[in-house]
mmCIF file of C-alpha atoms in Angstrom:
data_model
loop_
_atom_site.group_PDB
_atom_site.id
_atom_site.type_symbol
_atom_site.label_atom_id
_atom_site.label_comp_id
_atom_site.label_asym_id
_atom_site.label_seq_id
_atom_site.Cartn_x
_atom_site.Cartn_y
_atom_site.Cartn_z
ATOM 1 C CA MET M 1 0.000 0.000 0.000
ATOM 2 C CA ASP M 2 1.919 2.945 -1.359
ATOM 3 C CA GLY M 3 1.421 6.243 0.490
ATOM 4 C CA ALA M 4 2.206 8.168 -2.711
ATOM 5 C CA ALA M 5 -0.887 6.678 -4.329
ATOM 6 C CA VAL M 6 -3.077 8.162 -1.638
ATOM 7 C CA THR M 7 -1.974 11.737 -2.200
ATOM 8 C CA ALA M 8 -1.658 11.740 -5.996
ATOM 9 C CA GLY M 9 -4.034 14.468 -7.172
ATOM 10 C CA GLY M 10 -4.970 15.363 -3.600
ATOM 11 C CA PRO M 11 -7.107 13.495 -1.058
ATOM 12 C CA TYR M 12 -9.744 11.123 -2.303
ATOM 13 C CA GLU M 13 -13.218 12.508 -2.598
ATOM 14 C CA VAL M 14 -14.798 9.219 -1.494
ATOM 15 C CA VAL M 15 -13.308 6.147 0.157
ATOM 16 C CA THR M 16 -15.699 3.203 0.335
ATOM 17 C CA LEU M 17 -15.325 0.461 2.951
ATOM 18 C CA GLY M 18 -16.924 -2.928 2.393
ATOM 19 C CA ARG M 19 -17.271 -5.750 -0.099
ATOM 20 C CA VAL M 20 -15.571 -6.346 -3.423
ATOM 21 C CA GLY M 21 -15.721 -9.508 -5.475
ATOM 22 C CA VAL M 22 -16.703 -11.133 -8.742
ATOM 23 C CA ASP M 23 -20.220 -11.329 -10.165
ATOM 24 C CA LEU M 24 -21.059 -14.281 -12.415
ATOM 25 C CA TYR M 25 -24.416 -13.361 -13.887
ATOM 26 C CA PRO M 26 -26.554 -15.490 -16.222
ATOM 27 C CA GLU M 27 -26.918 -14.469 -19.835
ATOM 28 C CA GLN M 28 -30.358 -16.077 -19.945
ATOM 29 C CA SER M 29 -33.317 -14.534 -18.139
ATOM 30 C CA GLY M 30 -36.366 -16.233 -16.657
ATOM 31 C CA ILE M 31 -34.727 -19.541 -15.683
ATOM 32 C CA GLY M 32 -33.009 -20.881 -12.569
ATOM 33 C CA LEU M 33 -29.284 -21.389 -12.174
ATOM 34 C CA ALA M 34 -29.550 -25.099 -12.921
ATOM 35 C CA GLU M 35 -30.817 -24.287 -16.425
ATOM 36 C CA VAL M 36 -28.509 -21.362 -17.247
ATOM 37 C CA ARG M 37 -26.305 -22.026 -20.267
ATOM 38 C CA SER M 38 -23.715 -19.254 -19.907
ATOM 39 C CA PHE M 39 -22.537 -16.613 -17.473
ATOM 40 C CA ALA M 40 -20.769 -13.277 -17.848
ATOM 41 C CA ARG M 41 -18.084 -12.154 -15.401
ATOM 42 C CA TYR M 42 -18.124 -8.673 -13.885
ATOM 43 C CA LEU M 43 -16.670 -6.723 -10.988
ATOM 44 C CA GLY M 44 -19.063 -6.691 -8.022
ATOM 45 C CA GLY M 45 -19.529 -6.009 -4.323
ATOM 46 C CA THR M 46 -21.326 -2.956 -3.019
ATOM 47 C CA ALA M 47 -18.228 -0.973 -1.961
ATOM 48 C CA GLY M 48 -16.581 -1.596 -5.310
ATOM 49 C CA ASN M 49 -19.755 -0.779 -7.216
ATOM 50 C CA VAL M 50 -20.254 2.565 -5.451
ATOM 51 C CA ALA M 51 -16.608 3.518 -5.970
ATOM 52 C CA VAL M 52 -16.876 2.708 -9.691
ATOM 53 C CA ALA M 53 -20.150 4.628 -9.987
ATOM 54 C CA GLY M 54 -18.519 7.664 -8.392
ATOM 55 C CA ALA M 55 -15.415 7.399 -10.578
ATOM 56 C CA ARG M 56 -17.583 7.256 -13.717
ATOM 57 C CA LEU M 57 -19.001 10.605 -12.591
ATOM 58 C CA GLY M 58 -15.593 12.190 -12.116
ATOM 59 C CA LEU M 59 -14.823 11.508 -8.442
ATOM 60 C CA ARG M 60 -11.445 10.390 -7.098
ATOM 61 C CA THR M 61 -12.412 7.192 -5.312
ATOM 62 C CA ALA M 62 -10.708 4.306 -3.532
ATOM 63 C CA VAL M 63 -11.906 1.078 -1.933
ATOM 64 C CA LEU M 64 -10.792 -0.255 1.433
ATOM 65 C CA SER M 65 -11.486 -3.979 1.244
ATOM 66 C CA GLY M 66 -9.862 -7.370 0.849
ATOM 67 C CA VAL M 67 -9.415 -10.097 -1.746
ATOM 68 C CA GLY M 68 -7.876 -13.543 -1.704
ATOM 69 C CA PRO M 69 -4.430 -14.462 -3.092
ATOM 70 C CA ASP M 70 -5.986 -15.899 -6.233
ATOM 71 C CA PRO M 71 -6.608 -14.969 -9.886
ATOM 72 C CA PHE M 72 -10.003 -13.458 -9.076
ATOM 73 C CA GLY M 73 -8.273 -11.155 -6.600
ATOM 74 C CA ASP M 74 -5.959 -10.036 -9.410
ATOM 75 C CA TYR M 75 -9.018 -9.480 -11.587
ATOM 76 C CA VAL M 76 -10.743 -7.329 -8.942
ATOM 77 C CA ARG M 77 -7.705 -5.059 -8.626
ATOM 78 C CA SER M 78 -7.285 -4.819 -12.382
ATOM 79 C CA ALA M 79 -10.973 -4.083 -12.946
ATOM 80 C CA LEU M 80 -11.080 -1.390 -10.249
ATOM 81 C CA THR M 81 -8.028 0.274 -11.746
ATOM 82 C CA GLY M 82 -9.517 0.070 -15.224
ATOM 83 C CA PHE M 83 -12.608 1.896 -14.009
ATOM 84 C CA GLY M 84 -10.493 4.668 -12.479
ATOM 85 C CA VAL M 85 -10.767 3.529 -8.851
ATOM 86 C CA ASP M 86 -7.607 3.391 -6.728
ATOM 87 C CA ALA M 87 -7.138 -0.240 -5.687
ATOM 88 C CA SER M 88 -4.066 0.376 -3.528
ATOM 89 C CA LEU M 89 -6.109 0.039 -0.318
ATOM 90 C CA VAL M 90 -7.361 -3.457 -1.212
ATOM 91 C CA ALA M 91 -5.550 -5.923 1.038
ATOM 92 C CA THR M 92 -4.633 -9.498 0.116
ATOM 93 C CA VAL M 93 -5.861 -11.779 2.905
ATOM 94 C CA PRO M 94 -4.023 -15.130 3.161
ATOM 95 C CA ASP M 95 -5.992 -18.376 3.258
ATOM 96 C CA THR M 96 -9.147 -16.869 1.773
ATOM 97 C CA GLN M 97 -10.777 -16.884 -1.641
ATOM 98 C CA THR M 98 -12.093 -13.834 -3.466
ATOM 99 C CA PRO M 99 -15.902 -13.989 -3.202
ATOM 100 C CA VAL M 100 -18.051 -14.983 -6.150
ATOM 101 C CA THR M 101 -21.720 -14.037 -6.458
ATOM 102 C CA PHE M 102 -24.354 -15.599 -8.708
ATOM 103 C CA CYS M 103 -27.876 -14.363 -9.307
ATOM 104 C CA GLU M 104 -31.023 -15.446 -11.107
ATOM 105 C CA LEU M 105 -33.039 -13.130 -13.316
ATOM 106 C CA PHE M 106 -36.811 -13.042 -12.999
ATOM 107 C CA PRO M 107 -37.676 -9.454 -13.930
ATOM 108 C CA PRO M 108 -39.133 -7.103 -13.047
ATOM 109 C CA ASP M 109 -38.582 -7.612 -9.327
ATOM 110 C CA ASP M 110 -37.246 -11.067 -8.430
ATOM 111 C CA PHE M 111 -33.456 -11.499 -8.487
ATOM 112 C CA PRO M 112 -32.380 -14.278 -6.105
ATOM 113 C CA ILE M 113 -28.739 -13.801 -5.163
ATOM 114 C CA HIS M 114 -26.296 -16.501 -4.104
ATOM 115 C CA PHE M 115 -23.118 -15.486 -2.247
ATOM 116 C CA TYR M 116 -20.099 -17.803 -2.202
ATOM 117 C CA ARG M 117 -18.217 -16.467 0.844
ATOM 118 C CA ARG M 118 -17.561 -19.506 3.036
ATOM 119 C CA PRO M 119 -15.981 -20.243 5.392
ATOM 120 C CA VAL M 120 -14.931 -16.586 5.507
ATOM 121 C CA ALA M 121 -14.583 -13.841 2.917
ATOM 122 C CA PRO M 122 -11.463 -11.654 2.780
ATOM 123 C CA ASP M 123 -13.487 -8.470 3.295
ATOM 124 C CA GLU M 124 -14.626 -9.975 6.624
ATOM 125 C CA CYS M 125 -11.005 -10.299 7.782
ATOM 126 C CA LEU M 126 -9.927 -6.651 7.783
ATOM 127 C CA THR M 127 -8.309 -5.807 11.112
ATOM 128 C CA PRO M 128 -7.927 -2.439 12.827
ATOM 129 C CA ALA M 129 -4.170 -2.847 12.307
ATOM 130 C CA LEU M 130 -4.804 -1.885 8.676
ATOM 131 C CA LEU M 131 -5.457 1.634 9.922
ATOM 132 C CA ASP M 132 -1.933 1.739 11.352
ATOM 133 C CA VAL M 133 -0.617 1.715 7.778
ATOM 134 C CA PRO M 134 0.088 5.392 7.039
ATOM 135 C CA ALA M 135 -1.399 5.296 3.538
ATOM 136 C CA VAL M 136 -4.638 3.741 4.775
ATOM 137 C CA ALA M 137 -4.980 6.078 7.735
ATOM 138 C CA ALA M 138 -4.326 9.093 5.528
ATOM 139 C CA ALA M 139 -6.878 7.956 2.970
ATOM 140 C CA VAL M 140 -9.594 7.435 5.578
ATOM 141 C CA ARG M 141 -8.811 10.600 7.519
ATOM 142 C CA THR M 142 -8.468 13.053 4.607
ATOM 143 C CA ALA M 143 -11.152 11.889 2.150
ATOM 144 C CA ARG M 144 -14.003 14.290 1.562
ATOM 145 C CA ALA M 145 -16.313 11.459 2.635
ATOM 146 C CA LEU M 146 -16.042 7.938 3.994
ATOM 147 C CA TRP M 147 -18.770 5.647 2.611
ATOM 148 C CA ILE M 148 -19.412 2.735 4.975
ATOM 149 C CA THR M 149 -21.672 -0.247 4.408
ATOM 150 C CA GLY M 150 -23.964 -2.026 6.834
ATOM 151 C CA SER M 151 -22.812 -5.463 5.713
ATOM 152 C CA ALA M 152 -19.284 -4.619 6.877
ATOM 153 C CA LEU M 153 -20.628 -4.510 10.446
ATOM 154 C CA ALA M 154 -21.797 -8.131 10.309
ATOM 155 C CA VAL M 155 -18.603 -9.954 11.294
ATOM 156 C CA GLU M 156 -15.475 -9.374 13.347
ATOM 157 C CA PRO M 157 -12.761 -8.230 12.862
ATOM 158 C CA THR M 158 -14.055 -6.032 10.037
ATOM 159 C CA ARG M 159 -16.767 -4.670 12.349
ATOM 160 C CA SER M 160 -14.105 -3.257 14.679
ATOM 161 C CA THR M 161 -12.173 -1.940 11.692
ATOM 162 C CA VAL M 162 -15.210 0.013 10.512
ATOM 163 C CA LEU M 163 -15.684 1.501 13.974
ATOM 164 C CA ALA M 164 -11.981 2.403 14.179
ATOM 165 C CA ALA M 165 -12.232 4.085 10.776
ATOM 166 C CA LEU M 166 -15.193 6.092 12.046
ATOM 167 C CA ASP M 167 -13.104 7.267 14.991
ATOM 168 C CA LEU M 168 -10.417 8.402 12.537
ATOM 169 C CA ARG M 169 -12.909 10.645 10.769
ATOM 170 C CA ALA M 170 -13.154 12.917 13.847
ATOM 171 C CA GLY M 171 -16.394 14.619 12.904
ATOM 172 C CA GLY M 172 -15.868 14.491 9.133
ATOM 173 C CA GLU M 173 -18.362 13.404 6.505
ATOM 174 C CA VAL M 174 -19.503 9.796 6.968
ATOM 175 C CA TRP M 175 -22.081 8.469 4.515
ATOM 176 C CA PHE M 176 -23.745 5.268 5.710
ATOM 177 C CA ASP M 177 -25.163 2.847 3.148
ATOM 178 C CA LEU M 178 -27.422 0.686 5.323
ATOM 179 C CA ASP M 179 -26.829 -2.288 2.955
ATOM 180 C CA TRP M 180 -28.783 -4.978 4.833
ATOM 181 C CA ARG M 181 -27.756 -8.548 3.965
ATOM 182 C CA PRO M 182 -29.183 -10.788 6.705
ATOM 183 C CA VAL M 183 -27.394 -13.859 5.344
ATOM 184 C CA PHE M 184 -24.063 -12.299 6.403
ATOM 185 C CA TRP M 185 -25.072 -12.092 10.079
ATOM 186 C CA ALA M 186 -24.690 -15.009 12.496
ATOM 187 C CA ASP M 187 -27.197 -13.204 14.718
ATOM 188 C CA PRO M 188 -29.263 -10.617 12.790
ATOM 189 C CA ALA M 189 -30.704 -9.412 16.100
ATOM 190 C CA GLN M 190 -27.345 -7.699 16.732
ATOM 191 C CA ALA M 191 -27.774 -5.435 13.739
ATOM 192 C CA PRO M 192 -29.996 -2.635 15.111
ATOM 193 C CA ALA M 193 -27.598 -1.787 17.950
ATOM 194 C CA LEU M 194 -24.590 -1.822 15.634
ATOM 195 C CA TYR M 195 -26.402 0.266 13.045
ATOM 196 C CA ALA M 196 -27.263 2.743 15.804
ATOM 197 C CA ARG M 197 -23.604 2.972 16.766
ATOM 198 C CA ALA M 198 -22.559 3.668 13.181
ATOM 199 C CA LEU M 199 -25.379 6.180 12.741
ATOM 200 C CA SER M 200 -23.963 8.181 15.653
ATOM 201 C CA TYR M 201 -21.044 9.048 13.337
ATOM 202 C CA ALA M 202 -23.017 9.426 10.105
ATOM 203 C CA THR M 203 -23.844 12.687 8.380
ATOM 204 C CA VAL M 204 -25.790 11.009 5.552
ATOM 205 C CA ALA M 205 -27.759 7.754 5.713
ATOM 206 C CA VAL M 206 -29.260 5.997 2.697
ATOM 207 C CA GLY M 207 -31.261 2.787 2.463
ATOM 208 C CA ASN M 208 -34.351 1.124 1.072
ATOM 209 C CA ARG M 209 -37.461 0.467 3.133
ATOM 210 C CA ALA M 210 -36.264 -2.889 4.469
ATOM 211 C CA GLU M 211 -32.904 -1.396 5.419
ATOM 212 C CA VAL M 212 -34.292 1.607 7.279
ATOM 213 C CA GLU M 213 -36.570 -0.735 9.216
ATOM 214 C CA VAL M 214 -33.504 -2.593 10.504
ATOM 215 C CA ALA M 215 -31.765 0.682 11.343
ATOM 216 C CA VAL M 216 -34.583 2.590 13.067
ATOM 217 C CA GLY M 217 -37.518 0.194 13.440
ATOM 218 C CA SER M 218 -39.868 1.614 10.798
ATOM 219 C CA ALA M 219 -40.305 0.861 7.097
ATOM 220 C CA ASP M 220 -42.527 3.901 6.561
ATOM 221 C CA PRO M 221 -40.335 6.306 4.551
ATOM 222 C CA GLU M 222 -41.432 9.512 6.270
ATOM 223 C CA THR M 223 -41.197 8.021 9.745
ATOM 224 C CA ALA M 224 -37.864 6.340 9.043
ATOM 225 C CA ALA M 225 -36.352 9.503 7.593
ATOM 226 C CA GLY M 226 -37.438 11.425 10.688
ATOM 227 C CA LEU M 227 -35.950 8.788 12.991
ATOM 228 C CA LEU M 228 -32.658 8.867 11.065
ATOM 229 C CA LEU M 229 -32.526 12.631 11.539
ATOM 230 C CA GLU M 230 -33.172 12.135 15.238
ATOM 231 C CA ARG M 231 -30.119 9.868 15.330
ATOM 232 C CA GLY M 232 -28.030 12.863 14.216
ATOM 233 C CA VAL M 233 -27.633 12.504 10.448
ATOM 234 C CA ARG M 234 -27.973 15.704 8.430
ATOM 235 C CA THR M 235 -29.488 14.050 5.357
ATOM 236 C CA ALA M 236 -31.693 10.937 5.329
ATOM 237 C CA VAL M 237 -32.473 9.254 2.001
ATOM 238 C CA VAL M 238 -35.032 6.460 1.678
ATOM 239 C CA LYS M 239 -35.213 4.548 -1.601
ATOM 240 C CA GLN M 240 -38.820 3.537 -2.305
ATOM 241 C CA GLY M 241 -38.500 1.520 -5.498
ATOM 242 C CA PRO M 242 -41.487 2.247 -7.757
ATOM 243 C CA ALA M 243 -42.373 5.241 -5.563
ATOM 244 C CA GLY M 244 -39.052 6.976 -6.208
ATOM 245 C CA ALA M 245 -36.766 8.356 -3.500
ATOM 246 C CA LEU M 246 -37.443 10.542 -0.464
ATOM 247 C CA ALA M 247 -34.894 12.812 1.211
ATOM 248 C CA ARG M 248 -35.197 14.906 4.350
ATOM 249 C CA THR M 249 -32.580 17.114 5.963
ATOM 250 C CA ALA M 250 -31.953 18.406 9.454
ATOM 251 C CA ALA M 251 -32.448 21.899 8.031
ATOM 252 C CA GLY M 252 -36.083 21.055 7.227
ATOM 253 C CA GLU M 253 -35.791 20.385 3.496
ATOM 254 C CA ARG M 254 -37.916 17.588 2.061
ATOM 255 C CA CYS M 255 -38.063 16.342 -1.498
ATOM 256 C CA VAL M 256 -39.298 13.320 -3.404
ATOM 257 C CA ALA M 257 -37.874 12.350 -6.781
ATOM 258 C CA PRO M 258 -40.166 10.250 -8.973
ATOM 259 C CA PRO M 259 -38.909 6.963 -10.397
ATOM 260 C CA VAL M 260 -37.525 6.751 -13.913
ATOM 261 C CA PRO M 261 -39.502 4.160 -15.943
ATOM 262 C CA VAL M 262 -37.338 1.332 -17.181
ATOM 263 C CA THR M 263 -37.578 -2.188 -18.563
ATOM 264 C CA VAL M 264 -35.688 -4.100 -15.902
ATOM 265 C CA VAL M 265 -33.007 -6.648 -16.813
ATOM 266 C CA ASN M 266 -31.354 -6.996 -13.399
ATOM 267 C CA GLY M 267 -32.325 -4.991 -10.342
ATOM 268 C CA LEU M 268 -29.060 -5.776 -8.539
ATOM 269 C CA GLY M 269 -26.606 -2.884 -8.607
ATOM 270 C CA ALA M 270 -29.221 -0.189 -9.147
ATOM 271 C CA GLY M 271 -28.913 0.880 -5.506
ATOM 272 C CA ASP M 272 -25.138 1.138 -5.835
ATOM 273 C CA ALA M 273 -25.526 3.290 -8.943
ATOM 274 C CA PHE M 274 -27.889 5.462 -6.924
ATOM 275 C CA GLY M 275 -25.227 5.674 -4.212
ATOM 276 C CA GLY M 276 -22.443 6.690 -6.573
ATOM 277 C CA ALA M 277 -24.577 9.404 -8.122
ATOM 278 C CA LEU M 278 -25.619 10.555 -4.647
ATOM 279 C CA CYS M 279 -21.926 10.897 -3.751
ATOM 280 C CA ALA M 280 -21.212 12.885 -6.899
ATOM 281 C CA GLY M 281 -24.131 15.237 -6.350
ATOM 282 C CA LEU M 282 -23.346 15.837 -2.684
ATOM 283 C CA ILE M 283 -19.663 16.442 -3.407
ATOM 284 C CA ALA M 284 -20.636 18.945 -6.112
ATOM 285 C CA GLY M 285 -23.054 20.707 -3.776
ATOM 286 C CA ASP M 286 -25.961 20.298 -6.201
ATOM 287 C CA PRO M 287 -29.507 21.065 -5.003
ATOM 288 C CA LEU M 288 -30.993 18.029 -3.282
ATOM 289 C CA PRO M 289 -33.874 17.531 -5.768
ATOM 290 C CA GLN M 290 -31.349 17.501 -8.605
ATOM 291 C CA VAL M 291 -29.151 15.019 -6.726
ATOM 292 C CA LEU M 292 -32.083 12.639 -6.193
ATOM 293 C CA ARG M 293 -33.232 12.839 -9.817
ATOM 294 C CA ALA M 294 -29.744 12.011 -11.064
ATOM 295 C CA ALA M 295 -29.408 9.153 -8.568
ATOM 296 C CA ASN M 296 -32.764 7.698 -9.665
ATOM 297 C CA ALA M 297 -31.694 7.922 -13.298
ATOM 298 C CA ALA M 298 -28.375 6.217 -12.566
ATOM 299 C CA GLY M 299 -30.197 3.373 -10.830
ATOM 300 C CA ALA M 300 -32.633 3.002 -13.726
ATOM 301 C CA ILE M 301 -29.808 2.785 -16.254
ATOM 302 C CA VAL M 302 -28.086 0.003 -14.321
ATOM 303 C CA ALA M 303 -31.387 -1.857 -13.845
ATOM 304 C CA SER M 304 -31.735 -1.961 -17.636
ATOM 305 C CA ARG M 305 -28.371 -3.725 -17.944
ATOM 306 C CA LEU M 306 -27.044 -7.075 -16.777
ATOM 307 C CA ALA M 307 -23.921 -5.979 -14.900
ATOM 308 C CA CYS M 308 -23.399 -3.892 -11.769
ATOM 309 C CA ALA M 309 -20.005 -2.131 -11.686
ATOM 310 C CA ASP M 310 -19.444 -2.520 -15.430
ATOM 311 C CA ALA M 311 -22.855 -0.968 -16.129
ATOM 312 C CA MET M 312 -22.398 2.261 -14.143
ATOM 313 C CA PRO M 313 -23.447 5.248 -16.261
ATOM 314 C CA SER M 314 -21.582 8.349 -17.332
ATOM 315 C CA ARG M 315 -22.817 11.864 -16.655
ATOM 316 C CA ALA M 316 -23.840 12.157 -20.312
ATOM 317 C CA GLU M 317 -26.011 9.027 -20.046
ATOM 318 C CA ILE M 318 -27.734 10.312 -16.911
ATOM 319 C CA ASP M 319 -28.362 13.731 -18.462
ATOM 320 C CA ALA M 320 -29.718 12.151 -21.635
ATOM 321 C CA LEU M 321 -32.189 10.001 -19.704
ATOM 322 C CA LEU M 322 -33.449 13.004 -17.723
ATOM 323 C CA ARG M 323 -34.052 15.082 -20.837
ATOM 324 C CA PRO M 324 -37.755 15.613 -21.634
ATOM 325 C CA GLY M 325 -38.882 13.129 -24.262
ATOM 326 C CA ALA M 326 -35.877 10.844 -23.749
ATOM 327 C CA ALA M 327 -36.088 7.530 -25.581
ATOM 328 C CA PRO M 328 -36.739 4.409 -23.462
ATOM 329 C CA LEU M 329 -33.636 2.564 -22.321
ATOM 330 C CA PRO M 330 -32.803 -0.517 -24.363
ATOM 331 C CA ARG M 331 -32.780 -3.857 -22.557
ATOM 332 C CA THR M 332 -29.226 -5.217 -22.820
ATOM 333 C CA GLY M 333 -27.066 -8.163 -21.828
ATOM 334 C CA VAL M 334 -29.453 -11.128 -21.761
ATOM 335 C CA GLU M 335 -31.630 -13.356 -23.869
ATOM 336 C CA ARG M 336 -35.124 -14.223 -22.703
ATOM 337 C CA SER M 337 -35.662 -17.933 -22.105
#
């Protein structure tokens, strides 16, 4: 981990902390994994996806995560670098394998996901000692924002590493992606208390209705947003799927961005595209309604494509989709079975 890489071009705008891995997604839609004839390989993992989405929109991003000492780990680093994300903070964890994720495609709203992360994934093995490395500490401390993920709180020692990284921020911008994956938790009942602890550091919180229910006990968007603000965040964003996205701020601002109609290919990754666009808009200081509209559009574009990280849109694609009278998005990447 080269300290020079951290400071090249100035501090990062966003450092994401969480999962990276490989997605193997079916090229046939409407059938189960046992019947799939071919798969396509892509970069995946929520922290990697958000970092790629931000980089596509011009942000200097890096990922703090782990991979195994295997060819897929080499691929993850190479893919991140190819997308303009600094991979120098990705640790190689001995005696682990880089995670692989499969999904099934039953659009418009059923995408069973299968994680291959046993007995332990490298991103679950990050220790607080990583933050003693000067390059890592500098990256976390000086970034415009640290983007943390709820799934990274599921298992020790990464849980303690996330909390140590939050301490390093010392009142800086912390953007909390609630990212609820119950399968990662040995005891899901632990999650609310740990989410509450992370929220005490957060300035922005973003999640869908299921995720905010875990974090604050309510799936009602208005109620959940209010409860997130009570926990101390300055901006609460609740993704509502077909109902669009709601945001409320501690300053009393409230806005709802309508959904962008799309023919769905794969709903996985749309939330990460939303997150990357949210980062870009907040970093730019754009008006909140504009930020939400762009984030919704980014999510819609990725939902119309098979991949996650590889499908993240450019600014030009987002702007084109938001233009009045924009043509419908083409459905790409799969054949219908």
